[in-house]
Coordinates of C-alpha atoms in Angstrom, one line a residue:
M1 CA 2.3 -37.2 15.1
T2 CA 2.6 -36.2 11.6
T3 CA 1.4 -32.6 10.5
D4 CA -1.1 -32.5 7.4
P5 CA 1.1 -29.9 5.5
G6 CA -2.0 -29.0 3.3
H7 CA -3.8 -28.3 6.4
A8 CA -0.5 -25.5 8.3
H9 CA -0.2 -24.2 4.8
A10 CA -4.1 -23.4 4.9
G11 CA -3.8 -21.9 8.2
S12 CA -0.8 -19.4 7.6
L13 CA -3.1 -18.5 4.5
H14 CA -6.1 -17.4 7.1
G15 CA -3.2 -15.5 9.4
A16 CA -2.2 -13.7 6.4
E17 CA -5.1 -13.2 5.5
R18 CA -6.1 -11.9 9.0
I19 CA -2.7 -9.6 8.9
A20 CA -4.2 -7.8 5.3
R21 CA -7.8 -7.3 6.4
W22 CA -6.5 -5.4 9.9
S23 CA -3.9 -3.6 8.0
V24 CA -6.1 -2.2 6.1
V25 CA -8.7 -1.5 8.4
G26 CA -5.7 0.4 9.9
A27 CA -4.9 2.2 7.1
F28 CA -8.5 3.5 6.6
C29 CA -8.6 4.7 10.5
A30 CA -5.3 6.7 9.9
F31 CA -6.5 8.7 6.9
G32 CA -10.3 8.7 9.4
M33 CA -8.0 10.3 12.2
M34 CA -6.7 13.0 9.6
W35 CA -9.5 14.1 8.1
G36 CA -11.5 14.0 10.8
I37 CA -9.4 16.5 12.4
C38 CA -8.4 18.3 9.1
H39 CA -12.1 19.2 9.3
V40 CA -12.6 20.6 12.8
V41 CA -8.8 22.5 12.6
L42 CA -9.3 24.1 9.3
V43 CA -12.3 27.1 10.9
D44 CA -9.1 28.0 13.3
L45 CA -6.4 28.1 9.9
Q46 CA -9.2 30.4 8.0
E47 CA -9.8 32.5 11.1
A48 CA -5.8 33.0 10.9
L49 CA -5.6 33.8 7.0
K50 CA -8.4 35.6 7.4
L51 CA -9.9 33.7 4.0
S52 CA -13.5 35.0 2.8
T53 CA -15.9 31.6 2.1
G54 CA -15.0 32.2 -1.7
A55 CA -11.4 32.4 -1.4
L56 CA -11.4 28.9 1.4
G57 CA -13.7 27.2 -1.4
A58 CA -11.5 28.6 -4.5
A59 CA -8.1 27.3 -2.5
M60 CA -10.4 23.9 -2.3
T61 CA -11.1 23.1 -6.0
F62 CA -7.4 24.3 -6.4
G63 CA -6.6 21.4 -4.2
V64 CA -8.7 18.5 -5.3
S65 CA -7.5 19.6 -9.1
A66 CA -4.9 18.5 -7.7
S67 CA -5.9 15.1 -7.5
I68 CA -7.7 14.0 -10.8
P69 CA -3.7 13.8 -12.3
S70 CA -2.5 11.3 -9.6
M71 CA -6.0 9.3 -9.6
L72 CA -5.5 8.7 -13.2
I73 CA -2.7 6.8 -12.9
S74 CA -2.9 5.1 -9.3
G75 CA -5.7 2.5 -10.7
R76 CA -2.4 1.0 -12.6
L77 CA 0.0 1.3 -9.9
V78 CA -2.5 -0.8 -8.0
D79 CA -3.3 -3.3 -10.7
K80 CA 0.3 -3.6 -11.4
L81 CA 1.6 -3.3 -8.5
G82 CA -0.3 -3.8 -5.7
P83 CA -1.7 -1.7 -2.3
R84 CA 1.0 -0.8 -0.5
A85 CA 3.9 0.8 -2.4
L86 CA 0.9 3.4 -3.2
M87 CA 0.2 3.3 0.0
A88 CA 3.1 4.1 1.7
M89 CA 3.8 6.6 -1.0
T90 CA 0.4 9.3 -0.6
A91 CA 1.0 8.5 3.2
L92 CA 4.6 9.9 3.3
L93 CA 2.9 13.0 0.6
L94 CA 0.1 13.9 3.1
A95 CA 2.7 14.0 6.0
A96 CA 4.3 16.8 3.7
G97 CA 1.0 18.2 2.5
L98 CA -0.1 18.6 6.4
L99 CA 3.4 20.3 7.5
C100 CA 2.5 23.2 4.7
F101 CA -0.1 23.7 6.6
A102 CA 1.2 23.9 10.0
L103 CA 3.4 26.3 8.4
A104 CA 1.1 27.8 6.2
R105 CA 1.7 31.7 6.8
N106 CA 0.0 33.3 3.6
Y107 CA -2.4 31.8 1.0
V108 CA 0.2 30.8 -1.6
T109 CA 1.2 28.5 1.4
F110 CA -1.9 27.2 1.6
C111 CA -3.0 26.6 -1.3
A112 CA 0.6 24.5 -1.7
G113 CA -0.7 22.5 0.9
M114 CA -3.8 22.0 -0.3
A115 CA -2.8 20.5 -3.4
I116 CA -0.1 18.4 -1.7
L117 CA -2.9 17.1 0.7
Y118 CA -5.6 16.7 -1.6
G119 CA -3.5 14.8 -4.3
S120 CA -2.0 12.5 -2.6
S121 CA -5.2 12.1 -0.7
G122 CA -6.7 10.9 -4.2
A123 CA -4.4 8.6 -4.9
Y124 CA -4.4 6.9 -1.4
D125 CA -8.0 6.9 -1.5
V126 CA -7.6 4.4 -4.5
A127 CA -5.4 2.4 -3.2
I128 CA -7.7 1.2 0.4
N129 CA -11.1 1.2 -1.6
A130 CA -9.1 -1.1 -4.0
A131 CA -7.2 -3.3 -0.9
A132 CA -10.7 -3.5 0.5
I133 CA -12.7 -4.6 -3.2
H134 CA -9.3 -7.3 -2.8
I135 CA -10.5 -8.0 0.9
E136 CA -14.0 -8.7 -0.2
R137 CA -12.9 -11.2 -2.9
I138 CA -10.7 -13.6 -1.2
N139 CA -12.9 -13.2 2.0
Q140 CA -16.1 -13.7 -0.1
R141 CA -18.1 -11.3 2.3
R142 CA -19.4 -7.3 1.6
V143 CA -17.2 -6.1 3.9
I144 CA -16.5 -2.7 2.2
A145 CA -18.6 -0.9 4.2
Y146 CA -16.9 -2.0 7.5
F147 CA -13.9 -0.6 6.5
H148 CA -15.8 2.8 5.8
G149 CA -17.5 3.1 9.0
A150 CA -14.2 2.4 10.7
F151 CA -12.8 5.1 8.7
S152 CA -15.6 7.4 9.8
G153 CA -15.6 5.8 13.5
V154 CA -11.8 7.1 14.0
A155 CA -12.5 10.7 12.4
A156 CA -15.7 11.2 14.7
I157 CA -13.5 10.9 17.6
S158 CA -10.6 12.7 16.4
G159 CA -12.9 15.4 15.4
L160 CA -14.5 15.8 19.0
S161 CA -10.0 15.4 20.7
A162 CA -9.4 18.0 18.3
G163 CA -12.3 20.0 19.6
Y164 CA -11.5 19.6 22.8
L165 CA -7.9 20.1 22.4
L166 CA -8.9 23.3 20.3
S167 CA -11.5 24.8 23.6
I168 CA -8.0 24.3 26.3
A169 CA -5.8 26.8 23.5
V170 CA -3.7 24.5 22.2
P171 CA -2.4 25.9 19.2
F172 CA -4.0 24.7 15.6
R173 CA -0.2 24.4 13.8
W174 CA 1.0 22.0 16.6
I175 CA -1.7 19.6 16.0
Y176 CA -1.0 19.3 11.9
I177 CA 2.3 19.1 13.2
G178 CA 1.0 15.9 15.6
L179 CA -0.8 14.8 12.5
A180 CA 1.9 14.7 10.0
V181 CA 4.4 12.9 12.1
L182 CA 1.1 10.1 12.4
M183 CA 1.0 9.7 8.7
L184 CA 5.0 9.4 8.3
M185 CA 4.5 6.5 11.2
V186 CA 2.2 5.3 8.4
S187 CA 4.2 5.1 5.4
I188 CA 7.3 3.5 7.3
L189 CA 4.6 0.7 8.8
I190 CA 3.1 0.1 5.7
T191 CA 6.5 -0.3 4.2
S192 CA 7.6 -2.7 6.9
N193 CA 4.3 -4.7 6.1
P194 CA 5.5 -7.8 4.2
V195 CA 2.4 -8.8 4.0
L196 CA 0.3 -6.4 1.5
A197 CA 3.3 -6.7 -0.6
H198 CA 1.8 -9.8 -1.6
A199 CA -1.6 -8.4 -2.1
K200 CA -2.6 -8.6 -5.6
V201 CA -6.4 -6.4 -6.5
S202 CA -6.9 -8.9 -9.3
P203 CA -6.6 -12.4 -10.1
P204 CA -4.4 -13.5 -13.3
K205 CA -6.3 -12.3 -16.5
P206 CA -8.2 -15.2 -17.6
A207 CA -7.1 -15.8 -21.9
G208 CA -8.3 -13.0 -24.2
G209 CA -9.5 -10.5 -21.6
N210 CA -7.8 -7.2 -22.2
F211 CA -10.3 -4.4 -21.4
S212 CA -9.4 -1.3 -21.4
A213 CA -10.4 2.0 -18.9
I214 CA -12.2 3.4 -22.1
K215 CA -14.0 0.0 -22.6
L216 CA -15.0 0.3 -18.6
L217 CA -16.1 3.6 -19.1
L218 CA -18.3 3.1 -21.6
V219 CA -20.4 0.1 -19.5
P220 CA -23.4 2.2 -18.3
T221 CA -23.5 0.6 -14.6
V222 CA -20.3 2.1 -14.4
L223 CA -20.7 5.3 -15.3
L224 CA -24.3 5.3 -13.2
V225 CA -22.3 4.6 -10.3
A226 CA -19.7 6.9 -10.6
A227 CA -22.7 9.9 -11.3
I228 CA -23.8 8.6 -8.1
T229 CA -20.4 8.6 -6.2
T230 CA -19.7 12.4 -8.0
L231 CA -23.1 13.1 -5.9
S232 CA -22.2 11.3 -2.7
F233 CA -18.6 12.8 -2.5
L234 CA -20.5 16.3 -2.8
S235 CA -23.0 15.8 0.0
E236 CA -19.7 14.6 2.1
N237 CA -17.5 17.3 1.7
A238 CA -20.5 19.7 2.5
L239 CA -21.3 17.8 5.7
Q240 CA -17.9 17.4 6.5
T241 CA -16.1 20.3 5.5
W242 CA -18.9 23.2 6.0
S243 CA -20.9 21.7 8.8
S244 CA -17.7 23.3 11.6
I245 CA -18.0 26.3 9.6
Y246 CA -22.0 26.7 10.0
L247 CA -21.9 26.0 12.8
R248 CA -19.0 28.2 14.6
I249 CA -19.2 31.0 12.4
S250 CA -22.8 31.9 10.6
L251 CA -24.2 30.6 14.0
G252 CA -21.9 31.8 16.3
V253 CA -21.7 28.3 19.0
P254 CA -18.3 27.8 20.7
V255 CA -15.8 25.6 19.2
L256 CA -15.9 22.7 21.0
V257 CA -20.1 23.0 20.1
G258 CA -19.2 23.0 16.3
S259 CA -16.7 20.6 16.5
I260 CA -19.5 18.2 16.7
G261 CA -20.8 19.0 13.4
P262 CA -17.9 17.7 11.6
A263 CA -17.5 14.8 14.6
G264 CA -21.1 14.4 14.9
V265 CA -21.4 13.3 11.2
Y266 CA -18.4 10.8 10.6
A267 CA -20.0 9.3 13.9
A268 CA -23.3 9.2 12.5
M269 CA -21.8 7.7 9.0
S270 CA -19.7 5.1 11.3
L271 CA -23.3 3.6 12.3
G272 CA -24.6 4.0 9.0
R273 CA -22.0 2.1 7.3
F274 CA -22.2 -0.9 9.9
I275 CA -26.0 -0.8 9.4
T276 CA -25.2 -0.6 5.5
G277 CA -23.9 -4.5 5.7
Y278 CA -26.9 -5.5 7.2
V279 CA -30.0 -3.1 4.9
V280 CA -27.5 -4.6 1.8
T281 CA -28.0 -8.5 3.1
R282 CA -31.9 -7.8 3.4
L283 CA -32.7 -5.4 0.7
G284 CA -30.0 -5.3 -1.4
R285 CA -27.1 -2.8 -2.7
C286 CA -29.6 -0.9 -5.4
A287 CA -32.3 -0.7 -3.1
L288 CA -29.8 0.9 -0.6
L289 CA -29.1 4.0 -3.1
R290 CA -32.6 4.6 -3.7
I291 CA -33.4 5.0 -0.5
S292 CA -30.2 7.0 0.9
G293 CA -30.9 9.4 -1.5
V294 CA -34.2 10.4 -0.7
L295 CA -33.0 10.0 3.1
T296 CA -29.9 12.4 2.5
A297 CA -32.0 15.6 1.1
L298 CA -34.9 15.0 4.0
G299 CA -31.3 15.2 6.6
M300 CA -30.6 18.4 5.2
V301 CA -34.3 19.6 5.1
I302 CA -34.3 19.4 8.6
A303 CA -30.7 21.0 9.3
L304 CA -31.7 24.1 7.3
S305 CA -35.5 24.2 8.6
S306 CA -33.9 26.2 11.5
T307 CA -31.0 28.1 13.3
T308 CA -31.2 26.2 16.3
P309 CA -27.7 24.4 16.7
W310 CA -29.2 21.3 18.1
I311 CA -31.6 21.0 15.6
V312 CA -29.2 22.0 12.6
I313 CA -26.8 19.4 14.4
A314 CA -29.9 16.7 14.5
G315 CA -30.4 17.1 10.5
F316 CA -26.5 16.8 10.2
L317 CA -26.4 14.1 11.9
F318 CA -28.9 11.7 10.0
C319 CA -28.3 13.2 6.9
G320 CA -24.6 11.5 7.8
V321 CA -26.9 8.0 8.6
A322 CA -28.8 8.3 5.5
Q323 CA -25.6 9.3 2.3
S324 CA -22.8 7.3 4.4
G325 CA -23.5 3.8 3.1
I326 CA -24.2 5.4 -0.7
A327 CA -20.0 5.4 -1.8
P328 CA -18.8 2.1 -0.5
V329 CA -22.2 0.1 -1.7
A330 CA -21.2 2.2 -5.4
Y331 CA -17.6 0.7 -4.9
S332 CA -18.9 -3.1 -4.9
I333 CA -21.1 -2.7 -7.2
G334 CA -18.3 -0.8 -10.1
G335 CA -15.9 -3.9 -8.5
D336 CA -18.0 -6.4 -9.8
V337 CA -18.6 -5.1 -13.4
A338 CA -14.8 -5.9 -14.1
P339 CA -13.3 -8.4 -11.3
D340 CA -10.0 -8.8 -13.5
K341 CA -9.9 -4.3 -13.4
A342 CA -11.0 -3.9 -9.8
G343 CA -8.1 -1.8 -9.4
Q344 CA -9.3 0.3 -13.0
V345 CA -12.6 0.4 -12.4
T346 CA -12.3 1.8 -8.5
S347 CA -9.5 4.2 -10.2
I348 CA -12.2 5.2 -12.7
I349 CA -15.1 5.7 -10.0
T350 CA -13.0 7.9 -7.8
T351 CA -11.3 10.2 -10.4
I352 CA -15.0 10.7 -12.0
S353 CA -16.3 11.1 -8.4
Y354 CA -14.0 13.2 -6.9
T355 CA -15.6 16.2 -9.0
G356 CA -18.0 16.2 -6.4
F357 CA -15.2 17.5 -4.0
L358 CA -13.6 19.7 -7.3
S359 CA -17.1 21.2 -7.6
G360 CA -18.0 21.1 -4.9
P361 CA -16.6 23.9 -2.6
A362 CA -16.7 26.1 -5.4
L363 CA -20.0 26.0 -5.7
I364 CA -20.9 26.2 -2.1
G365 CA -18.2 28.8 -1.3
G366 CA -19.3 30.4 -4.2
L367 CA -23.1 30.6 -3.3
A368 CA -22.2 31.5 0.5
E369 CA -20.4 34.5 -0.7
F370 CA -23.8 35.8 -2.6
Y371 CA -26.5 34.4 -0.7
G372 CA -25.1 32.8 2.2
L373 CA -24.1 29.3 3.4
R374 CA -26.8 28.7 4.5
F375 CA -28.5 28.6 1.2
A376 CA -25.6 26.7 -0.2
L377 CA -25.8 23.9 1.6
G378 CA -29.5 23.1 0.0
L379 CA -27.2 21.7 -3.0
V380 CA -27.2 18.4 -0.7
I381 CA -31.0 18.1 -1.1
V382 CA -30.7 18.1 -5.1
G383 CA -27.8 16.0 -4.8
G384 CA -29.7 13.3 -2.6
V385 CA -32.9 13.7 -4.7
L386 CA -30.7 12.7 -8.1
I387 CA -28.6 10.1 -6.2
S388 CA -32.1 8.1 -5.9
I389 CA -33.4 9.0 -9.3
L390 CA -30.1 7.6 -11.3
A391 CA -30.1 4.5 -8.7
L392 CA -33.9 3.3 -10.6
Y393 CA -31.5 2.5 -13.7
I394 CA -28.9 0.5 -11.7
K395 CA -29.4 -3.2 -11.6
E396 CA -27.0 -6.0 -9.9
P397 CA -24.2 -6.1 -12.3
K398 CA -23.2 -9.1 -14.6
P399 CA -19.2 -8.7 -14.7
V400 CA -17.7 -7.3 -18.0
Q401 CA -15.0 -10.1 -18.0
Q402 CA -15.8 -13.1 -16.1
S403 CA -13.5 -13.6 -13.6
L404 CA -11.3 -16.8 -12.8
S405 CA -12.8 -15.9 -9.1
S406 CA -16.3 -17.0 -7.7
Y407 CA -16.9 -13.9 -6.3
A408 CA -17.9 -12.4 -9.5
L409 CA -21.4 -11.8 -9.2
E410 CA -24.4 -13.6 -12.0
S411 CA -27.4 -11.4 -12.3

């Protein structure tokens, strides 16, 4: 009996695609574990360094500002080299930032850790989202929300685990060291993965196709998507970073209950992102953005309407489910604008939208310093309303540059 070479080749390709898909899922999960734990343990580092909310917000803003230069070049690197090199390098830098936190005894070291962590995090974020767009293209399915769902699910479990470790008196610095070892292992595994080396985000360019980043930036849909993602990131930052601080410091709940804030938000976001795939199939991406903005605002209204911890947590969870699909769906829409420049589009959207992370800590921390954290978290309500308004002006995009791939949408 002879073997059909074509069939064998197709089988090997499908196997490679599965390995690539699960490799990207693993990269999202490691990222989720890191941030899920960091957002819980940050309260202990803040208290150890005796930082006010204003000082913490300023350090976070300084850290996020370091991510802008890295994201400006990361899109081109992904389009040129594929995601593996950037993912491996930034995972190593994330480990270095976590070690800075473990060793921090003063504000300067803390700010340095913030700069390294957020700077490398921005580029890592670009790389894994561009890789997820690549997976969407080769599978011809809307799966990016599931990748983000895996990130959030692992972050939720990791956040609760961190809360438990802190409650049994495990030193928070040891937890940072453990995370640094994890990211070092991720860097080694990604570097040794031959499949990711061949994963290209952008297919070959058609003749005459040369759209610069400036031209892409001037596309209205890209600008709208970037603005919506900016507001979404501001909401995510508020929920993930400040929910534990609000519960533990403002409301005075025990550490394990306080960890439910960010961990519960991540769990809610994971659930919401898996639901997103179903909702997008039934209603479409633009409708989901419009609905999600309104529900995000409603969730935060519930959270801030009471000081009873369980009502506050319920509002945070509702808000997390509501806004969970905004960023992945926005990335998906942006990727369809110029399929042959998916890496650059992702980089543009991520770079602009990180101003939500950049401005969020300073705004919330500054407002909290003068008016209290409860008042400051009201920014999420404003952001949710604005998301719904901006989404009214988005339609399913017609590609600016026709891709050779049949994945390109026709509006």
